CSV table of C-alpha atoms and ligand atoms in Angstrom, one decimal:
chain,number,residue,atom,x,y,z
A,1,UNK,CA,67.9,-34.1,87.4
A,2,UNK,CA,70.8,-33.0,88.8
A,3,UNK,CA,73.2,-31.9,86.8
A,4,UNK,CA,77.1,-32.9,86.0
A,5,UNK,CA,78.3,-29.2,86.0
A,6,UNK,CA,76.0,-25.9,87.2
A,7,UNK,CA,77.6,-22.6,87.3
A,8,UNK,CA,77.4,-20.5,90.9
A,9,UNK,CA,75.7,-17.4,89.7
A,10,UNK,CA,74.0,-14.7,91.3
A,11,UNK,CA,73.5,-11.0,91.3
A,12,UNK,CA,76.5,-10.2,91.7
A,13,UNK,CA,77.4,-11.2,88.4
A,14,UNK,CA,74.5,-10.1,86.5
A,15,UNK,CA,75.0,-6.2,88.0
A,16,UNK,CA,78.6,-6.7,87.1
A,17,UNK,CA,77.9,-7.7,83.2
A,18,UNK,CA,74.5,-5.0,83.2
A,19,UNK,CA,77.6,-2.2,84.2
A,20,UNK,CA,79.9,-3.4,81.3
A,21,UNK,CA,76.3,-3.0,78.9
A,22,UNK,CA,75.3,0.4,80.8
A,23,UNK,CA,78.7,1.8,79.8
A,24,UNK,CA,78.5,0.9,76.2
A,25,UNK,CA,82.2,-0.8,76.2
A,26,UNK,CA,81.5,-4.4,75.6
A,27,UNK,CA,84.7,-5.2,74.2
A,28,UNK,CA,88.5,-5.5,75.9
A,29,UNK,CA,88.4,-2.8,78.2
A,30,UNK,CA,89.0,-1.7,81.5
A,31,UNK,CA,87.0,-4.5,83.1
A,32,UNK,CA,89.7,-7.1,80.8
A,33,UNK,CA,92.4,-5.1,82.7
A,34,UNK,CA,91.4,-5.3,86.3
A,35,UNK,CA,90.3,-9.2,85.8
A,36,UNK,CA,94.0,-9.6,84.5
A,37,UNK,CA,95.5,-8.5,87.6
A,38,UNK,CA,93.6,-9.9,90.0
A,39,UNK,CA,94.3,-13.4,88.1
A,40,UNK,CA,97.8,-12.8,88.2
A,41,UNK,CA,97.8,-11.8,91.6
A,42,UNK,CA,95.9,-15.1,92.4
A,43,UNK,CA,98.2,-17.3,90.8
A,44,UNK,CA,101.1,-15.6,91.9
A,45,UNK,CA,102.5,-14.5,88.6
A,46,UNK,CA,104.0,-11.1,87.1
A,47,UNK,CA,101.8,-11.3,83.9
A,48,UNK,CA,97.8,-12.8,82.6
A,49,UNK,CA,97.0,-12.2,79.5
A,50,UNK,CA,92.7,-12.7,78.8
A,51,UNK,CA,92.0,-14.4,75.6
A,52,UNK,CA,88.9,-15.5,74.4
A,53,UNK,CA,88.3,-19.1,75.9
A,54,UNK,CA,90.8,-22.2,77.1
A,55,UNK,CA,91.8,-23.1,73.4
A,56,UNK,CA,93.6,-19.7,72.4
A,57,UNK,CA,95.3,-19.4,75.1
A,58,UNK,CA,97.2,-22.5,74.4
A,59,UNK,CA,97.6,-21.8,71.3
A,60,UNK,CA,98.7,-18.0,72.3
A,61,UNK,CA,101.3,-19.7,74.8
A,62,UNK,CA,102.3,-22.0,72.1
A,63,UNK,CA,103.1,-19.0,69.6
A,64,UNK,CA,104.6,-16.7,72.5
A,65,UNK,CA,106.9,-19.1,73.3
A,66,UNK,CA,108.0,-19.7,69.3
A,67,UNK,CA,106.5,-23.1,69.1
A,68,UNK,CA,105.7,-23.9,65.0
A,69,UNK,CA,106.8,-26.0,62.2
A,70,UNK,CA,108.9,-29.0,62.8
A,71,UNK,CA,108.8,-28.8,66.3
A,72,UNK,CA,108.1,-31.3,68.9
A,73,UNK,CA,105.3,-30.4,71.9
A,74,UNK,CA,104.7,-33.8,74.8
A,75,UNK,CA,101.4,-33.9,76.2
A,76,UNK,CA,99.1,-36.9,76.9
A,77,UNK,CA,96.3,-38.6,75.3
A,78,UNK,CA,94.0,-38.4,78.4
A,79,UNK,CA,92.7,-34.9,77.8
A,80,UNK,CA,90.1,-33.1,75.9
A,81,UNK,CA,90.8,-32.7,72.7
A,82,UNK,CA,91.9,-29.3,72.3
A,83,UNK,CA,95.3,-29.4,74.2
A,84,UNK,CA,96.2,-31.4,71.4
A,85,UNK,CA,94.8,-29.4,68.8
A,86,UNK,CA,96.6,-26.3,70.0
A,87,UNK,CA,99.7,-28.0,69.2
A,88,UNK,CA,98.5,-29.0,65.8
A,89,UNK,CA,96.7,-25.2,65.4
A,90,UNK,CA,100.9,-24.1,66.2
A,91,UNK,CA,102.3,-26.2,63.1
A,92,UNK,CA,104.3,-28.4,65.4
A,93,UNK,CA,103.7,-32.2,66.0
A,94,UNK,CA,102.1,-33.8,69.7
A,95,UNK,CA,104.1,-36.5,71.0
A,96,UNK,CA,101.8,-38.2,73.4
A,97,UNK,CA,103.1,-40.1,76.8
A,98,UNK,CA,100.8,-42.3,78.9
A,99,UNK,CA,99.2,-41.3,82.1
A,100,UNK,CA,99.4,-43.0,85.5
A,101,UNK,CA,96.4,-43.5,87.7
A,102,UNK,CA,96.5,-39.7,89.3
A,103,UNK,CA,95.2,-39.5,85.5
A,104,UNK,CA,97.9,-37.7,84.5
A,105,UNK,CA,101.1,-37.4,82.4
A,106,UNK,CA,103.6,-40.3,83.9
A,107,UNK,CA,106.5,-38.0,84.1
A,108,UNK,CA,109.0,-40.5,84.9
A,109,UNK,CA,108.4,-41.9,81.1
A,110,UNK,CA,108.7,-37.9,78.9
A,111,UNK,CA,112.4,-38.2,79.4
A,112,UNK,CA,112.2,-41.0,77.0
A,113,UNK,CA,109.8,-39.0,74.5
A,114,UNK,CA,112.2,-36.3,74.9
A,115,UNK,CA,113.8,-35.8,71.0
A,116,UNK,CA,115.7,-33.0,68.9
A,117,UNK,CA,113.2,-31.5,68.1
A,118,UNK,CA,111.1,-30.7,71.3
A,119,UNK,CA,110.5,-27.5,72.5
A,120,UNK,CA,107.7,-28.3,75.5
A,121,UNK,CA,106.0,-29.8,77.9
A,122,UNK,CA,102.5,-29.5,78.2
A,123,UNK,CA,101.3,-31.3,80.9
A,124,UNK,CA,97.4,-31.3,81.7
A,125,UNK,CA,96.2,-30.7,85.2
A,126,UNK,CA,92.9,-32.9,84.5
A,127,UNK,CA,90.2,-33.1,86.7
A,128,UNK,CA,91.8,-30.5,89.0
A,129,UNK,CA,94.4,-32.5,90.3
A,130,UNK,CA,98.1,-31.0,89.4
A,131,UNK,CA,100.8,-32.8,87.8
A,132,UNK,CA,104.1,-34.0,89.0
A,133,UNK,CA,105.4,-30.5,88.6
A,134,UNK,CA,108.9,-31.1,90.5
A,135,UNK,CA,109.9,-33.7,88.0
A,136,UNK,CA,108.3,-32.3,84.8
A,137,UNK,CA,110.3,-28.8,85.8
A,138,UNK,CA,113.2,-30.9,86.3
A,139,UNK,CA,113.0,-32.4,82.5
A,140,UNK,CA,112.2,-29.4,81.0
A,141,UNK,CA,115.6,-27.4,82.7
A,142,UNK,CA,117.6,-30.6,81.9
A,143,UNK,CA,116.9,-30.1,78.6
A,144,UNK,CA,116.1,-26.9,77.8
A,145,UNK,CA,112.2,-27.2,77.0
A,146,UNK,CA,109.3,-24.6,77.7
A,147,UNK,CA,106.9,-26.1,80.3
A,148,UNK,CA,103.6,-25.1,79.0
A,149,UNK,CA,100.4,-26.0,81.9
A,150,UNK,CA,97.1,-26.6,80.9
A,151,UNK,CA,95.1,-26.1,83.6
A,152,UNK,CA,91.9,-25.4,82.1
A,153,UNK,CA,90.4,-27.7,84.4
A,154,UNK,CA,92.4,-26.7,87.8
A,155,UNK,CA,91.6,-22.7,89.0
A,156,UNK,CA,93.3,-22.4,92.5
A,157,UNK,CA,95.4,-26.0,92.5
A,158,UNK,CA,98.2,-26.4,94.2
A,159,UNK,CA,101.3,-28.3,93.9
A,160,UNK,CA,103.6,-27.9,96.4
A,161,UNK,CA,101.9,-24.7,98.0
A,162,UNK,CA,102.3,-23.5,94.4
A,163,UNK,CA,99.3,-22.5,92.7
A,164,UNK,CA,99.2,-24.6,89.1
A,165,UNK,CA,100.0,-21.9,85.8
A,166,UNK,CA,102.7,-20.3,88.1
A,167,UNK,CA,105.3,-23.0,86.9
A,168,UNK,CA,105.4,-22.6,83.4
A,169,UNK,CA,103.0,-20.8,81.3
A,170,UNK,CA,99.7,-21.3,83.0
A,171,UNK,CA,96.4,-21.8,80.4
A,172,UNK,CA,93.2,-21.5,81.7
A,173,UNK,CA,89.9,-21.5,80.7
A,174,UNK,CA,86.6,-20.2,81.9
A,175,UNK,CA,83.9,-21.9,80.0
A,176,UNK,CA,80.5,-22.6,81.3
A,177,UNK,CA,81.0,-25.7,83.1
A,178,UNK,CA,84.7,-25.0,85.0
A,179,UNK,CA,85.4,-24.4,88.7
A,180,UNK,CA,84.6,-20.3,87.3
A,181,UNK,CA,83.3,-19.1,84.5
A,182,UNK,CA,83.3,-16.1,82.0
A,183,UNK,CA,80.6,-18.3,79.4
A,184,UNK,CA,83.4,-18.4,77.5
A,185,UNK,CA,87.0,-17.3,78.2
A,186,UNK,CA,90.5,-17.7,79.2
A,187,UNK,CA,94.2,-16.6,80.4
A,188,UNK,CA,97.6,-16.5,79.9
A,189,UNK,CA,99.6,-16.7,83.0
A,190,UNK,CA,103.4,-16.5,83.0
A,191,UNK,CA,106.2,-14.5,85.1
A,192,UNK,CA,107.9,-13.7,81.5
A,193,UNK,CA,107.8,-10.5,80.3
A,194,UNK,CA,109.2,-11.2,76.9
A,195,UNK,CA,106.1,-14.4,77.1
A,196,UNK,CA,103.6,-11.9,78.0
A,197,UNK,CA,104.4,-9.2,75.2
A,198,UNK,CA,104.5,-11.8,72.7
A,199,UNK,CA,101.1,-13.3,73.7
A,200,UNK,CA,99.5,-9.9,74.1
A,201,UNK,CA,100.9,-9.4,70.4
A,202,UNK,CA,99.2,-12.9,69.5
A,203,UNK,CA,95.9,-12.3,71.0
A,204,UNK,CA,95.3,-8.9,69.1
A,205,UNK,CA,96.6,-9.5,65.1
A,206,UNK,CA,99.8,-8.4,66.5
A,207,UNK,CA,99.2,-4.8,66.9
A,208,UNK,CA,101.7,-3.0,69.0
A,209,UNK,CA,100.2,0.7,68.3
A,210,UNK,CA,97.2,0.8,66.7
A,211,UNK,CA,97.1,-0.4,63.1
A,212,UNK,CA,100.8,-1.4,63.0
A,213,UNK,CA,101.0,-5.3,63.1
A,214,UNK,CA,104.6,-6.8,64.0
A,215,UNK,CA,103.3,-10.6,64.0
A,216,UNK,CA,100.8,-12.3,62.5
A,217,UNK,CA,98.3,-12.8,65.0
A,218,UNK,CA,94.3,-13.5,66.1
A,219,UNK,CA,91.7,-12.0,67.4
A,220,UNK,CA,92.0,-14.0,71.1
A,221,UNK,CA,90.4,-11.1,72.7
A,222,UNK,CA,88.1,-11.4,75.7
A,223,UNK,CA,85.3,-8.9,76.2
A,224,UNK,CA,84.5,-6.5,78.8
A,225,UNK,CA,81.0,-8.4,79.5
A,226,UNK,CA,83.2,-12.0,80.4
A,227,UNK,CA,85.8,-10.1,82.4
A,228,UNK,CA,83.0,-8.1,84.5
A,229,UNK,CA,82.0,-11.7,85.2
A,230,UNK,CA,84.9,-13.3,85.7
A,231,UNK,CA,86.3,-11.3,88.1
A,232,UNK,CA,83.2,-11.5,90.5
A,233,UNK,CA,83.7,-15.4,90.0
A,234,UNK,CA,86.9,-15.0,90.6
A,235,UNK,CA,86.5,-13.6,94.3
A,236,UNK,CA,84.2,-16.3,94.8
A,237,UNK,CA,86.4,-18.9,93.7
A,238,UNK,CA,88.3,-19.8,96.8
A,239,UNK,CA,84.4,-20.9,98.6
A,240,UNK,CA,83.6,-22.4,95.2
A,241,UNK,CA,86.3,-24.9,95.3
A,242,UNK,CA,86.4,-25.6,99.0
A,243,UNK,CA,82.8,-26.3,98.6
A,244,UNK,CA,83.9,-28.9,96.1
A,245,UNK,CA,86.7,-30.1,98.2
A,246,UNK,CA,83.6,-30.6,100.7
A,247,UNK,CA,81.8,-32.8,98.8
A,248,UNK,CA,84.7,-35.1,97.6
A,249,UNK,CA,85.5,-35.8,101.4
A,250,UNK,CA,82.4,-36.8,101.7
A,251,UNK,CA,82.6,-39.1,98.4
A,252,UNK,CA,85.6,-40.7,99.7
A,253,UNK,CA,84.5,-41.2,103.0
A,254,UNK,CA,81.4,-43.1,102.3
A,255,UNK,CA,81.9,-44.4,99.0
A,256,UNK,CA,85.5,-45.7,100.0
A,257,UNK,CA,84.2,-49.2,101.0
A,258,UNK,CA,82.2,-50.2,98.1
A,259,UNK,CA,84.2,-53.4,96.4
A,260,UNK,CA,85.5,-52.8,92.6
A,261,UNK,CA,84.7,-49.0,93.2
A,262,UNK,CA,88.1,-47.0,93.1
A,263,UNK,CA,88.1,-43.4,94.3
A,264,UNK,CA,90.4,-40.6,93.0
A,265,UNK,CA,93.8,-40.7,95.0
A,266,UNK,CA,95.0,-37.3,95.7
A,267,UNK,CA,99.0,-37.4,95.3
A,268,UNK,CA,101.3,-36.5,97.6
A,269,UNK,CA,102.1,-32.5,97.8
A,270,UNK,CA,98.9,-31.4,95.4
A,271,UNK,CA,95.7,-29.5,96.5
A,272,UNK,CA,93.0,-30.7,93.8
A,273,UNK,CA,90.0,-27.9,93.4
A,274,UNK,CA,88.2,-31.5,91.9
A,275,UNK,CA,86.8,-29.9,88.8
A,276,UNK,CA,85.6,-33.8,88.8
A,277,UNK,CA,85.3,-36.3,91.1
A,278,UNK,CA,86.0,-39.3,88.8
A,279,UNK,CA,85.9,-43.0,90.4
A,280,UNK,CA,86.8,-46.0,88.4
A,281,UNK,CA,84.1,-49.1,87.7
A,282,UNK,CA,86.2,-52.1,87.8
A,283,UNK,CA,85.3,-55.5,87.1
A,284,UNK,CA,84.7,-56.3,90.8
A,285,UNK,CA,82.1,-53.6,91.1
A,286,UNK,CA,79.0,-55.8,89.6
A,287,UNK,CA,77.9,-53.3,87.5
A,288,UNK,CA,79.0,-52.3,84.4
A,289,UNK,CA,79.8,-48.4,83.7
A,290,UNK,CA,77.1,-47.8,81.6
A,291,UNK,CA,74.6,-49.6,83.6
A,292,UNK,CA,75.8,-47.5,86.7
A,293,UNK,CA,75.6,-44.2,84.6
A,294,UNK,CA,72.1,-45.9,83.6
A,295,UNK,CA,71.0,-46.2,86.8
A,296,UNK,CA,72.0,-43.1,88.1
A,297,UNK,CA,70.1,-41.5,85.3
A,298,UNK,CA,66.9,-43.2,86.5
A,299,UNK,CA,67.6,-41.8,89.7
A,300,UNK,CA,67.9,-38.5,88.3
A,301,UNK,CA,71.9,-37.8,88.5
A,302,UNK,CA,74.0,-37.3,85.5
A,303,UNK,CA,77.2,-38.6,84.9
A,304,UNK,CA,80.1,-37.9,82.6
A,305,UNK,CA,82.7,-39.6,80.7
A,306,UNK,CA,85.8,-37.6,80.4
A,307,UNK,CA,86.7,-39.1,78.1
A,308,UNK,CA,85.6,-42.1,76.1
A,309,UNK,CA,88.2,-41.9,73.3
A,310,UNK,CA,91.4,-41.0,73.5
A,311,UNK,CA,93.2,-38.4,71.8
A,312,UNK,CA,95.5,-40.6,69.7
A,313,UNK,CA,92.3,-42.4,68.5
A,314,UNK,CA,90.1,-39.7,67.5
A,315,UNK,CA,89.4,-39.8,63.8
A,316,UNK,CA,90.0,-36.1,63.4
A,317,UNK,CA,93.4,-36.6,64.4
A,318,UNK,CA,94.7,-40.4,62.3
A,319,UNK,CA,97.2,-38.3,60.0
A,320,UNK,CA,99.3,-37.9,62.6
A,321,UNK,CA,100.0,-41.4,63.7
A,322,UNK,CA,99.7,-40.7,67.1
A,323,UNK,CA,98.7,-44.5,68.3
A,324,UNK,CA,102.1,-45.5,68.3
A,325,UNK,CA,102.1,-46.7,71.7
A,326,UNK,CA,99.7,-49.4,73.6
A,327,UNK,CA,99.1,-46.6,76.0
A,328,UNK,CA,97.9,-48.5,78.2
A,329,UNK,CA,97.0,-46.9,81.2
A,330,UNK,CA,95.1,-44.1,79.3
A,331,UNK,CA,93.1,-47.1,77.5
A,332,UNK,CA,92.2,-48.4,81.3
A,333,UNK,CA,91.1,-45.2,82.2
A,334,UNK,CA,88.7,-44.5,79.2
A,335,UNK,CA,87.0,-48.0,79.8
A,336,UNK,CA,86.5,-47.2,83.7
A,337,UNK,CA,86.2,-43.7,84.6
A,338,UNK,CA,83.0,-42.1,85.5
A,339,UNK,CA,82.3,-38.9,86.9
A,340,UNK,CA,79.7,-37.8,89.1
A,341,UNK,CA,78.6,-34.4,90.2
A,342,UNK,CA,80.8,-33.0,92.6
A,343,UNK,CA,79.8,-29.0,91.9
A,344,UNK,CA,79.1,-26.4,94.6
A,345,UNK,CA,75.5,-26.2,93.0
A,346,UNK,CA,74.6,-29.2,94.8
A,347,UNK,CA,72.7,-29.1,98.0
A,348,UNK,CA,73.3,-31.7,101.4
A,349,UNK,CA,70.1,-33.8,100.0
A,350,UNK,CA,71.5,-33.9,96.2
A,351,UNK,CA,75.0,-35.2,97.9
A,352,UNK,CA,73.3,-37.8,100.1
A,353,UNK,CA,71.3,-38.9,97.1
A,354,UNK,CA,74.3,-39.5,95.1
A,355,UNK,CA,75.9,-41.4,98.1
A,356,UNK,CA,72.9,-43.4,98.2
A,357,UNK,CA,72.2,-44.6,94.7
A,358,UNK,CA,76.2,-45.8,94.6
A,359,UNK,CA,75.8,-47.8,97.6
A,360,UNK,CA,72.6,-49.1,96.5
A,361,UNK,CA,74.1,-50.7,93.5
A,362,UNK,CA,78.1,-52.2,95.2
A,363,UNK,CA,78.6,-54.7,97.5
A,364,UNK,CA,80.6,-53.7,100.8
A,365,UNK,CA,83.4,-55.2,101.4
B,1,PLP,C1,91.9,-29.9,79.6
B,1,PLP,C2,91.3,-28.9,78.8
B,1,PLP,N1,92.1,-28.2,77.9
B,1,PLP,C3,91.6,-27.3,77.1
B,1,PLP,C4,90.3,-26.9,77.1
B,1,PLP,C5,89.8,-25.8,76.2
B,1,PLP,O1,89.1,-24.8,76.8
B,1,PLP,P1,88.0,-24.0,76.1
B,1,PLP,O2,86.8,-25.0,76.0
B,1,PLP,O3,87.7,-22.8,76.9
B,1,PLP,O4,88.5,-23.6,74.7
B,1,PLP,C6,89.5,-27.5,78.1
B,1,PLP,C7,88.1,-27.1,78.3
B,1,PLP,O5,87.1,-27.5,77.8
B,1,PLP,C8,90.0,-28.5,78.9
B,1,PLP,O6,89.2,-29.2,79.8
C-alpha cells in the first residue's frame, strides 16, 4: 500500500535520539535549545519557543498573547479540529469565517466578523499553502488584533518571500505525519520578546526561577529525544519539501486535463511545501469520491479526507453555536476534497502509479 503520509527517517535521526538516551537527559535540555534556534533562524524570527506538539502551542500563543474569557478569536471551520479547540482550551469564544477555494480563510469577509470583543486572527495555513497574509495583517493593524498563524501543516511556506509564523505568532507542529517530525511536538515562533517570555512562562507552570510560579501554566515541554530529532529533520527539511513540490508538478501536469477533476491552485505570491495535494471530485468527474478513494484502495494507494466534517458541525463542539452561517464554501469543500500521497517517501514508480490509476478512472477532455 502506499501510504497517505511516511516520515523521511534515517540514521541520522536514530544516532541523534540514541545521543539524547546515552546522555541520560531526556527531558528539555540542551538539544530543546539548539532545535529552538535553528527554528527561529529558519523562519526568520527573534524567538521559538518548543512545546510539546501543534495543540499547545496554540494554546501557549493564545495565553501569551492574553487571549481568555469573553474574548473573541476568528479562524475558519476548514481545519482540524484543534485550532478551534485551542481557542475554547483559552476561555474565549471561535468565531468562524468561510474559506475560498485556496481552502483557506476568505479574508476579504473577517472584516465583517470583526466585533468588540476580538482579540485575533488565526488564520490556518492548511495543506501547506499560506494565507492571504497582506490583507489579514492589514485587518489585524486596522483594528488592533493579534494575528495568531497556524501553520502546523506549512514548515518552510512562503508568502510573499516571507516564511509563514514570521507574521504573527507562528504555531507549528511536528507530529508523525507533517512535512518534519519530532513524533510528537511543536513551536512557538514570534519576534516579541514580551510573546516569547510569556509563552516560555506558559509552557513550564510558569516558573520563572525554579519553584517560583508567576502564572498559572502547563507542562507544554518538549523533550530532549524530539528536539535531537527534530533538528536533524529540520536540516533536511528544505529537500523534503522540494521533493514534495516535485511530485505536485508532476500531479498538475498530468492530472490537469482530466474533466470534473480540479487541482489545487497555488495563489498568487505563496510558496506551498504541499503538506497535501488535495484535488476536488466534482460532479463532472464520473466518479464519486468515495468510489475514487475505493478504487485507489484496490490499487493499493491511500487517500485522505481532510476533512469530512466541519468544525462548526462536530458534535463535540454544538454548545457553541458555531453553525450560524451557510458556510458554504467550506461545506463544498468537505463534499469534494480528496487527498492523495504527495510525500517524499514516494518513489518515481509509486508517483507514476498514482498518475495512472486517476487517469484510468476520468475522461479527458
Ligand atoms: C491545522 C492544524 N492545526 C493544529 C494541529 C495540531 O497539532 P498536533 O497534532 O501536533 O497537536 C494540526 C495537526 O494535526 C493541524 O493540522
Amino acid at each position: 500500500m502506499i501510504p497517505i503520509s511516511s516520515p523521511v527517517l534515517d540514521r541520522a535521526e536514530q544516532e541523534a535520539a540514541s545521543a539524547v538516551l546515552a546522555s541520560g537527559r531526556l527531558a528539555q535540555g540542551p538539544c530543546v535549545t539548539e532545535f529552538e534556534h535553528a527554528f527561529a533562524d529558519y523562519v526568520g524570527v527573534k524567538h521559538a519557543v518548543a512545546t510539546s506538539n501543534g495543540t499547545t502551542a496554540l494554546h501557549a500563543a493564545l495565553l501569551a498573547h492574553g487571549i481568555g474569557d469573553e474574548d473573541e478569536v476568528i479562524t475558519t471551520p476548514f481545519t482540524f479540529i484543534a485550532s478551534v479547540n485551542a481557542i475554547i482550551y483559552a476561555g474565549a469564544r471561535p468565531v468562524l469565517v468561510d474559506i475560498d477555494d485556496s481552502f483557506n480563510i476568505d479574508a476579504s469577509q473577517i472584516e465583517a466578523a470583526v466585533s468588540r470583543r476580538t482579540r485575533a486572527i488565526m488564520p490556518v495555513h492548511l495543506y501547506g499553502q499560506p494565507s492571504a497574509m497582506d490583507a489579514i495583517m492589514q485587518v489585524a493593524r486596522e483594528h488592533g488584533l493579534a494575528v495568531i498563524e497556524d501553520a502546523c501543516q506549512a514548515h518552510g511556506a512562503e508568502f510573499a518571500g516571507r516564511k509563514v509564523g514570521s507574521f504573527g505568532t507562528g504555531c507549528f507542529s511536528f507530529y508523525a505525519t507533517k512535512n518534519m517530525t519530532t513524533g510528537e511536538g511543536g513551536m512557538v515562533t514570534t519576534n516579541d520578546d514580551e510573546i516569547a517570555d510569556k509563552a516560555r512562562l506558559v509552557i513550564n507552570h510558569g516558573v520563572s526561577t525554579r519553584y517560583h510560579h508567576e502564572i498559572l501554566g502547563y507542562n507544554y515541554r518538549m523533550t530532549d529525544i524530539a528536539a535531537a530529532i527534530g533538528i536533524v529533520q529540520l536540516k533536511k527539511l528544505p529537500t523534503l519539501n522540494a521533493r514534495r513540490r516535485e511530485i505536485a508538478g508532476l500531479y498538475d501536469q498530468r492530472l490537469g486535463k482530466l474533466t470534473g477533476l480540479i487541482l489545487p491552485r497555488v495563489f498568487p505570491n505563496r510558496s506551498h511545501v504541499f503538506h497535501q495535494y488535495t484535488v476536488r471530485i466534482t460532479r463532472d468527474f464520473g466518479s464519486t469520491r468515495d468510489e475514487v478513494a475505493d478504487f485507489l484502495k484496490e490499487k493499493a494507494i491511500a487517500t485522505g479526507i481532510y476533512y469530512p466534517i466541519p468544525v462548526h458541525r462536530q458534535r463535540s463542539l454544538q454548545q457553541w453555536e458555531l453553525a450560524n452561517c451557510p458556510f458554504a464554501v467550506t461545506e463544498q469543500m468537505a463534499e469534494e476534497v480528496l487527498s492523495i500521497p504527495v510525500h517524499p517517501g514516494l518513489s518515481p514508480l509509486d508517483v507514476e502509479h498514482v498518475i495512472d490509476a486517476i487517469k484510468s478512472l476520468g475522461g479527458m477532455r
